[in-house]
Short mmCIF file of C-alpha atoms in Angstrom, two decimals:
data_model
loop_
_atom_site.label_atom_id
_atom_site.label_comp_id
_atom_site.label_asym_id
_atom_site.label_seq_id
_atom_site.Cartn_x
_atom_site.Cartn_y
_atom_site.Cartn_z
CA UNK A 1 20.58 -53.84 -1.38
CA UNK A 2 23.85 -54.18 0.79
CA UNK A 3 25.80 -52.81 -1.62
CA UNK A 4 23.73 -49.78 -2.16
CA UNK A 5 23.52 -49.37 1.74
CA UNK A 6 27.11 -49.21 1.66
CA UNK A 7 27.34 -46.42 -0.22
CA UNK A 8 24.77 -44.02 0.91
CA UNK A 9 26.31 -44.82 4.15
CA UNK A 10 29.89 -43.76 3.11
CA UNK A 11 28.58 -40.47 2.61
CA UNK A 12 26.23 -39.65 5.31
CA UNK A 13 28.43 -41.00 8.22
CA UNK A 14 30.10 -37.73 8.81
CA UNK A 15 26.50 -35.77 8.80
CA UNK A 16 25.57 -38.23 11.98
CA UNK A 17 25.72 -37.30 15.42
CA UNK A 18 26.43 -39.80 18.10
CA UNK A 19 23.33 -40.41 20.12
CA UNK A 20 23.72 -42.25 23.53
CA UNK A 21 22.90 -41.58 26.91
CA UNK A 22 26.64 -40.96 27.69
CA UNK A 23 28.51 -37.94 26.19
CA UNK A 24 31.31 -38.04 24.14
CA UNK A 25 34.43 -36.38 25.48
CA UNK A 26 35.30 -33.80 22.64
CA UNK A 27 38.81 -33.11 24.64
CA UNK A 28 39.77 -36.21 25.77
CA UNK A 29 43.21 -35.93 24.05
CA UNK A 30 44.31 -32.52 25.24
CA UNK A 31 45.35 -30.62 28.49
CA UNK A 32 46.04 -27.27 29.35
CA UNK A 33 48.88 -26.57 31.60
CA UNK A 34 49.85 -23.22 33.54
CA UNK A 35 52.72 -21.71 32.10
CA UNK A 36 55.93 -18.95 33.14
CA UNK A 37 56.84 -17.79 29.40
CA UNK A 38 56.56 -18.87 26.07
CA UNK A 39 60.34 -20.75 25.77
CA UNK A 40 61.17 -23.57 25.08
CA UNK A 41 61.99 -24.93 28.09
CA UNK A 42 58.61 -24.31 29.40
CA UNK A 43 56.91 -25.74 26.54
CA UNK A 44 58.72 -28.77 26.94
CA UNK A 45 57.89 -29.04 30.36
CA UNK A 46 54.50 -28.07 30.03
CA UNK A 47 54.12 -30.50 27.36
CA UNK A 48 54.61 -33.29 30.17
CA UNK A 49 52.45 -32.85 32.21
CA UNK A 50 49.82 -32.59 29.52
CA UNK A 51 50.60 -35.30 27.90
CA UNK A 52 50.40 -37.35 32.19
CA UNK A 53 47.23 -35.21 32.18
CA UNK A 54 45.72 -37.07 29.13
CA UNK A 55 47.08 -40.51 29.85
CA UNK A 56 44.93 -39.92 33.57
CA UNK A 57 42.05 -39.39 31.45
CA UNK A 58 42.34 -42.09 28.92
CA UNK A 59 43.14 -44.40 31.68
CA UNK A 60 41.14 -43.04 34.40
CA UNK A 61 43.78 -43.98 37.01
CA UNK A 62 45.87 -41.76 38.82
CA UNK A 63 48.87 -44.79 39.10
CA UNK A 64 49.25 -45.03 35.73
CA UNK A 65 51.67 -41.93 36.09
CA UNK A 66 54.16 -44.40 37.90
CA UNK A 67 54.39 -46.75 34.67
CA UNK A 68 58.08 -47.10 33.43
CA UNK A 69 57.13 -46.87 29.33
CA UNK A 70 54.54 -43.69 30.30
CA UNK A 71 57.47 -42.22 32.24
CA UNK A 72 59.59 -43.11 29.16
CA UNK A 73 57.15 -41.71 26.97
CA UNK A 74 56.13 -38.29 28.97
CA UNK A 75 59.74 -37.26 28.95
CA UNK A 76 59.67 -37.10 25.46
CA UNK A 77 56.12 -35.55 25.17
CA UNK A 78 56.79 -32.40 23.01
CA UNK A 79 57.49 -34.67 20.15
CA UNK A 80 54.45 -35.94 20.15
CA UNK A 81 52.07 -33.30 20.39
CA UNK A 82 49.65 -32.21 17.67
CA UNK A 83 49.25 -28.85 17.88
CA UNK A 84 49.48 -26.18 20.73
CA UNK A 85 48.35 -22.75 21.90
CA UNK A 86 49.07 -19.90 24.52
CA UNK A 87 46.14 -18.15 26.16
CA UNK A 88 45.65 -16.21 29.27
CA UNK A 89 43.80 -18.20 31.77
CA UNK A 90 42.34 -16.89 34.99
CA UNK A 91 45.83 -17.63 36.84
CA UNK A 92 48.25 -16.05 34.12
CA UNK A 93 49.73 -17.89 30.98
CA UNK A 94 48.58 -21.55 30.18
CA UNK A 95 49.77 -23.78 27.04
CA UNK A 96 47.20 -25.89 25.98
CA UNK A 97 48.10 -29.35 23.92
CA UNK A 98 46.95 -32.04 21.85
CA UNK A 99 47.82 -35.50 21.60
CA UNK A 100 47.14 -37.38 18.53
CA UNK A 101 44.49 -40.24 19.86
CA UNK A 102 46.10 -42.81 18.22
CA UNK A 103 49.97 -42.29 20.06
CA UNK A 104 48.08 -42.41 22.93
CA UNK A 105 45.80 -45.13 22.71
CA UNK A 106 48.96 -47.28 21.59
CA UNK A 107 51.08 -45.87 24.62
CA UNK A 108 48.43 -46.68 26.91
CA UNK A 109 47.58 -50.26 25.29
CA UNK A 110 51.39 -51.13 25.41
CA UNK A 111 51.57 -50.00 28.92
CA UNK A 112 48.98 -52.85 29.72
CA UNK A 113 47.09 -50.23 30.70
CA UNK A 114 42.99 -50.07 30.56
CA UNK A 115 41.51 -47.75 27.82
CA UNK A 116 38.73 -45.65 28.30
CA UNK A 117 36.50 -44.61 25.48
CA UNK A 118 35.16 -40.99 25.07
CA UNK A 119 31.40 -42.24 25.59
CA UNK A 120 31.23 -41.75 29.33
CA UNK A 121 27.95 -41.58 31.45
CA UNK A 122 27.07 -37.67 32.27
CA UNK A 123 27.42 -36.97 36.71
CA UNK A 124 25.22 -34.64 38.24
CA UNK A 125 27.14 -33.37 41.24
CA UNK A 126 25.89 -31.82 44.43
CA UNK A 127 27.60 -29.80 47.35
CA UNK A 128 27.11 -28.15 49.99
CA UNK A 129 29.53 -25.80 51.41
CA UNK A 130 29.61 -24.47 55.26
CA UNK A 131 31.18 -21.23 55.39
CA UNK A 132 31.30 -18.92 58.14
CA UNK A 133 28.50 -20.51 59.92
CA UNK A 134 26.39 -20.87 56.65
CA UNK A 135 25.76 -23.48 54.77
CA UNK A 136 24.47 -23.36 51.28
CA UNK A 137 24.87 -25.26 47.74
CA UNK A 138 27.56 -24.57 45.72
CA UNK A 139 26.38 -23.17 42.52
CA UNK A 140 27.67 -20.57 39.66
CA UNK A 141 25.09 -18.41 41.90
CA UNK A 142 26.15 -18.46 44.83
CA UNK A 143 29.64 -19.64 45.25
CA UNK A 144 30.77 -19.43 41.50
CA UNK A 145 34.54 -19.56 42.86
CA UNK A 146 34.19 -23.23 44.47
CA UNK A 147 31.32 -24.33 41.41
CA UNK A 148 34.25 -23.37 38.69
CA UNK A 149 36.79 -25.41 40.85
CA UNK A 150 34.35 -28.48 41.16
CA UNK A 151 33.50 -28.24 37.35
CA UNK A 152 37.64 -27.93 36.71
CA UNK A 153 38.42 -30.70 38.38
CA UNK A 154 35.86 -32.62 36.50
CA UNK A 155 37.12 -31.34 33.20
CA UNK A 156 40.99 -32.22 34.33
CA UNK A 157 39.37 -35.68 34.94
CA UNK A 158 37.67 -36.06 31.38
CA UNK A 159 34.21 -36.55 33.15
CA UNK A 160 30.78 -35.21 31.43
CA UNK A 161 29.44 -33.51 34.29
CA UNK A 162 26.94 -30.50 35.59
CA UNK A 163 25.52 -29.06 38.53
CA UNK A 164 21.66 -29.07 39.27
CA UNK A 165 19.46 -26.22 38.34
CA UNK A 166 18.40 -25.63 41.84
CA UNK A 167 15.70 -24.35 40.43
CA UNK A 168 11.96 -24.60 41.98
CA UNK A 169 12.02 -27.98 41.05
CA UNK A 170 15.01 -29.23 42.74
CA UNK A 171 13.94 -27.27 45.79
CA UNK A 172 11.09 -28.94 46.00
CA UNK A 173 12.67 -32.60 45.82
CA UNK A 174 16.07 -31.41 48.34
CA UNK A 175 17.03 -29.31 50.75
CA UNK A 176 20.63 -28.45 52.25
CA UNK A 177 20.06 -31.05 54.88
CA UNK A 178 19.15 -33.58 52.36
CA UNK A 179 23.12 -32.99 51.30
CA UNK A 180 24.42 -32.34 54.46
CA UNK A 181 23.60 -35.92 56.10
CA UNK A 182 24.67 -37.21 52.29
CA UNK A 183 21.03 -39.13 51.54
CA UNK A 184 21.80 -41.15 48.79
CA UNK A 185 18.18 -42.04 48.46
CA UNK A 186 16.96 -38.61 48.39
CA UNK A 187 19.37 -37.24 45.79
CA UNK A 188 19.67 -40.17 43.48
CA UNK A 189 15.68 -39.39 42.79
CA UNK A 190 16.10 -35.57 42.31
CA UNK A 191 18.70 -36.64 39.73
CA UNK A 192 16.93 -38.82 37.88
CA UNK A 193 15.36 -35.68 35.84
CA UNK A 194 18.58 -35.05 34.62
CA UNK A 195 18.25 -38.40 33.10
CA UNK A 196 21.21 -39.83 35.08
CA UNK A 197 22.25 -42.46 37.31
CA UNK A 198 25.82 -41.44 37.91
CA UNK A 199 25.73 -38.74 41.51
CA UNK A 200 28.40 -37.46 43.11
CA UNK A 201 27.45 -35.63 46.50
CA UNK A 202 29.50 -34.03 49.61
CA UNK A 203 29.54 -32.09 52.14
CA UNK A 204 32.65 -29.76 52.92
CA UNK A 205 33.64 -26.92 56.19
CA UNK A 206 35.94 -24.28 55.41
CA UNK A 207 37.63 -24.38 58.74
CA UNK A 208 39.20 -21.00 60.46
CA UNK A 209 42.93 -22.34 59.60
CA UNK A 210 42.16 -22.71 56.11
CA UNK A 211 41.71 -26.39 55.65
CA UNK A 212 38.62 -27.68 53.95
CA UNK A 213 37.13 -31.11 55.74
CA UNK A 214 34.09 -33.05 55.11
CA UNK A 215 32.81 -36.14 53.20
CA UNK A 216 32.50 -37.24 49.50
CA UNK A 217 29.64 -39.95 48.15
CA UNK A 218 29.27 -41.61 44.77
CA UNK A 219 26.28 -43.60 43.26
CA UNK A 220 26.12 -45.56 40.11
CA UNK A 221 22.70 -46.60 40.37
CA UNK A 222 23.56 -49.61 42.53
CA UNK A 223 26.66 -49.38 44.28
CA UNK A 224 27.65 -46.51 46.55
CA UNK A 225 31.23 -45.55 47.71
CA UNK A 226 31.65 -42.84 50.66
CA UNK A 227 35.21 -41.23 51.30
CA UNK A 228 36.40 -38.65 53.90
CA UNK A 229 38.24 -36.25 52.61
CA UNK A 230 40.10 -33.08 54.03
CA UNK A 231 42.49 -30.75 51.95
CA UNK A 232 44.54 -27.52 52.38
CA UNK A 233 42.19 -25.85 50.18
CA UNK A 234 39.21 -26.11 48.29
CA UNK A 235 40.54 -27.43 45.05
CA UNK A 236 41.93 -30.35 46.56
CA UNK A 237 38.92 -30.92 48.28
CA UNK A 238 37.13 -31.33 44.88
CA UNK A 239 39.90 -32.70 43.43
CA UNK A 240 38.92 -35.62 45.68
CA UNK A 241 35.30 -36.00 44.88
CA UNK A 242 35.75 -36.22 41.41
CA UNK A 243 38.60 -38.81 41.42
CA UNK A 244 36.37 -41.07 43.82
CA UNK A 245 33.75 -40.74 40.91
CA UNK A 246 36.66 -41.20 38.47
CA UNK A 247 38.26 -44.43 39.53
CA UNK A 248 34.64 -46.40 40.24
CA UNK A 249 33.89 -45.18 36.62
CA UNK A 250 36.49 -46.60 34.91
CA UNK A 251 36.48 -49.86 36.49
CA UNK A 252 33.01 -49.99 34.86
CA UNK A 253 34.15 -49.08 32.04
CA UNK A 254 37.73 -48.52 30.98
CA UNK A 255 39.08 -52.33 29.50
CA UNK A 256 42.53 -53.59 29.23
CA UNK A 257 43.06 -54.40 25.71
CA UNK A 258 44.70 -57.94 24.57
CA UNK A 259 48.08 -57.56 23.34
CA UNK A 260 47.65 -59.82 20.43
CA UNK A 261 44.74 -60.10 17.79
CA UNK A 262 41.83 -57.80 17.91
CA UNK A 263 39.00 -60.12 18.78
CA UNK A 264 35.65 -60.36 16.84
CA UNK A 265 32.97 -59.83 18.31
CA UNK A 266 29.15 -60.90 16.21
CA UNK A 267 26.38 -58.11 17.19
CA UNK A 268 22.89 -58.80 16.08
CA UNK A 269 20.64 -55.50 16.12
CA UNK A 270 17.12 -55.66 15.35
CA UNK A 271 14.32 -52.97 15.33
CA UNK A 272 16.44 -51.20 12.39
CA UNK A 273 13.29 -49.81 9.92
CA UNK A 274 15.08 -46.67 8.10
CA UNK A 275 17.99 -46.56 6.64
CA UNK A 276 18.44 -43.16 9.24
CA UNK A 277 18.41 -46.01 12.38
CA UNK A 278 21.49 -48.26 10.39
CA UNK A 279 23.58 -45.41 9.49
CA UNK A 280 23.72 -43.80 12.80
CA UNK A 281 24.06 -47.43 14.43
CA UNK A 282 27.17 -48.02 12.02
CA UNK A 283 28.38 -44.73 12.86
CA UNK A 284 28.18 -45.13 16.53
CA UNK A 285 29.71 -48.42 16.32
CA UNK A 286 32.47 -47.18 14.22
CA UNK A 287 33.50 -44.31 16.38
CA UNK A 288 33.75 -46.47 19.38
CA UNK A 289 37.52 -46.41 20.20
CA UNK A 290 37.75 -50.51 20.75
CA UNK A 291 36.16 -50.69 17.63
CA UNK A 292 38.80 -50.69 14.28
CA UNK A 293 35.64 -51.71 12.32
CA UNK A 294 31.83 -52.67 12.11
CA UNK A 295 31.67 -54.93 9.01
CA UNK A 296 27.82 -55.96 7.74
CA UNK A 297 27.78 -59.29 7.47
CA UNK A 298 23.70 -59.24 6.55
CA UNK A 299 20.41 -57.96 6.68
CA UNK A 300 16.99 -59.45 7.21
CA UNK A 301 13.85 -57.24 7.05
CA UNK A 302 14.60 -55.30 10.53
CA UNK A 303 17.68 -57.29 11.66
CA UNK A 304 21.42 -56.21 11.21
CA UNK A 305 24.25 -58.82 11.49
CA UNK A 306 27.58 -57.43 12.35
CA UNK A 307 31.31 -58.61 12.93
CA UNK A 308 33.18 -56.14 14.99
CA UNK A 309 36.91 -56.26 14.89
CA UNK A 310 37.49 -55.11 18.52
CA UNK A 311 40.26 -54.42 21.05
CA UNK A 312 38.49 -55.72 23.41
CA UNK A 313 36.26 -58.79 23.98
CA UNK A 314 32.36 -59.53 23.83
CA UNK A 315 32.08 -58.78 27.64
CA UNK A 316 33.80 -55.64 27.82
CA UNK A 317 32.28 -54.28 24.17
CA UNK A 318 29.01 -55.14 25.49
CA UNK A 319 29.18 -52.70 28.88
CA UNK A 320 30.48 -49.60 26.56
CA UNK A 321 27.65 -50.58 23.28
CA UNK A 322 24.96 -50.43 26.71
CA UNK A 323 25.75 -46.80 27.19
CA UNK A 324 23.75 -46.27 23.91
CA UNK A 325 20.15 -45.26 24.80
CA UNK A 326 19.10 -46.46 21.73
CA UNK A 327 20.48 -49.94 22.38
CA UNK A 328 18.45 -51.96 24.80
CA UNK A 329 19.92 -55.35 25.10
CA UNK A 330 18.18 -58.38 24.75
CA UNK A 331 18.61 -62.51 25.48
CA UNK A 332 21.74 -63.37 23.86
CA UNK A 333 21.93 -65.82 21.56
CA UNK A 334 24.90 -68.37 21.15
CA UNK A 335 28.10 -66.52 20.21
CA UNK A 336 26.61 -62.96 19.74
CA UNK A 337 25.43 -60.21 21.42
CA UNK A 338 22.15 -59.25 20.89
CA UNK A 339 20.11 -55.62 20.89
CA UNK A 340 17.14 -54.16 19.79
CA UNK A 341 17.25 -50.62 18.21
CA UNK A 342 14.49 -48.09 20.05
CA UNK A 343 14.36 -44.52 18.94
#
């Protein structure tokens, strides 16, 4: 039965999509970066800053720009990228790059580095803006300028993220003020409809000299972190929110990866019926960037047995394989982790 499992699997994996509460980063490995012309010279150092631009994301820390071998390796960016493109952008000319994953995975695992995967919990963000003596939320609506800036910065950051609907039922569950005197309590239920856990809310003036002050909040669910923030202009401002939301996610989540051996890791999954459930389990598994492979070791009625050959170790697997909404973990046994598979 295995063997014939096997098979059917090796072609269906590709017709699978990845199903887990977090999203999946589809341009983790690329940056765009403003442009003067279309030489050389700018493409090379263009291709820089992309190429600090993804290993920010892949890291999710700001610092690891001041590593000697990322230095080493940024200055000689334009040989590594995979393809590029010129396009008009809304401020003129931008080049837009991509890495191959692997170069950068290994640059940032040789660095000593932590790696963070593509799966990444989704943050529903919330502002409110005081302009002029008015204060309202910043949405595509009604101030699409600072909403595109917010969502930017997010993008730059590698972050799944979206604004609320402020719709009727959002009105209903928070006001401006709610924002304004940043309650955690208050906005952490209004998001849960957008099934998540991750919130990032502020509150920012747009002050007559044209500096932007006010205050930045994060929730995971548990923890909170609050940060003052004042820039010369509104960019910066969100540029701030998101990388407080950036650098609590990845110490969740991003793991420094051993410099020797891969490590295997034994995952026991039961609650697998169809042959559907497996697949897209294996599939998940095997698109996991700490995972090289998910090898079936057996299977008993509804229970898979699996050796993962991983980059990192049980701990750290086990806090990236929990972002799978399908996975619901379960009293570990000796030497394994253990799950049970809900649709």
């Amino acid at each position: 039965m295995l063997g014939i499992i096997a098979r059917l699997l090796g072609a269906s994996l590709m017709l699978l999509a990845v199903a887990a509460s977090a999203d999946v980063v589809r341009n983790l490995y690329s940056a765009s970066v403003p442009v003067t012309d279309q030489s050389s010279q700018a493409l090379a150092a263009a291709s820089r800053d992309a190429l600090g631009q993804v290993v920010i994301k892949v890291s999710g820390s700001e610092g690891a720009l001041n590593d000697p071998s990322v230095q080493k390796a940024m200055a000689g960016a334009r040989d590594h990228v995979q393809q590029y493109a010129f396009a008009e952008g809304e401020g003129g000319l931008v080049a837009r790059f991509q890495f191959e994953s692997g170069y950068v995975q290994r640059l940032v695992k040789q660095a000593g580095l932590p790696l963070w995967t593509a799966n990444r919990p989704r943050v529903i963000a919330w502002l409110v803006a005081e302009q002029n003596g008015d204060r309202q939320f910043v949405s595509m609506d009604t101030t699409p300028d600072l909403a595109r800036q917010l969502m930017a910065e997010f993008d730059q950051r590698g972050i799944p993220a979206q604004l609320p609907l402020y719709d009727l039922t959002d009105a209903t569950a928070v006001s401006v003020d709610d924002v304004w005197n940043l309650d955690g309590g208050a906005l952490q239920a209004a998001s849960q409809r957008y099934g998540a856990e991750d919130v990032l809310f502020g509150r920012v003036v747009a002050m007559s000299t044209g500096e932007w002050l006010g205050d930045w909040s994060y929730l995971d669910g548990r923890n909170r972190l609050d940060r003052h923030a004042s820039a010369p202009e509104s960019a910066s401002f969100s540029r701030q929110g998101v990388g407080l939301a950036a650098e609590s996610m990845a110490r969740r989540y991003a793991v420094v990866t051993s410099a020797g051996d891969d490590a295997l890791v034994m995952l026991n999954v039961s609650g697998i019926n169809e042959f559907s459930a497996y697949a897209e389990l294996v599939a998940w598994l095997e698109n996991l960037e700490l995972v090289d492979h998910a090898n079936v070791r057996r299977i008993a009625g509804d229970r898979v047995e699996l050796a993962l050959v991983s980059l990192a170790e049980a701990d750290d697997l086990a806090k990236l394989i929990e972002l799978n909404e399908h996975l619901v973990a379960q009293g570990g046994s000796v030497g394994a982790l253990e799950y049970l598979w809900q649709n």
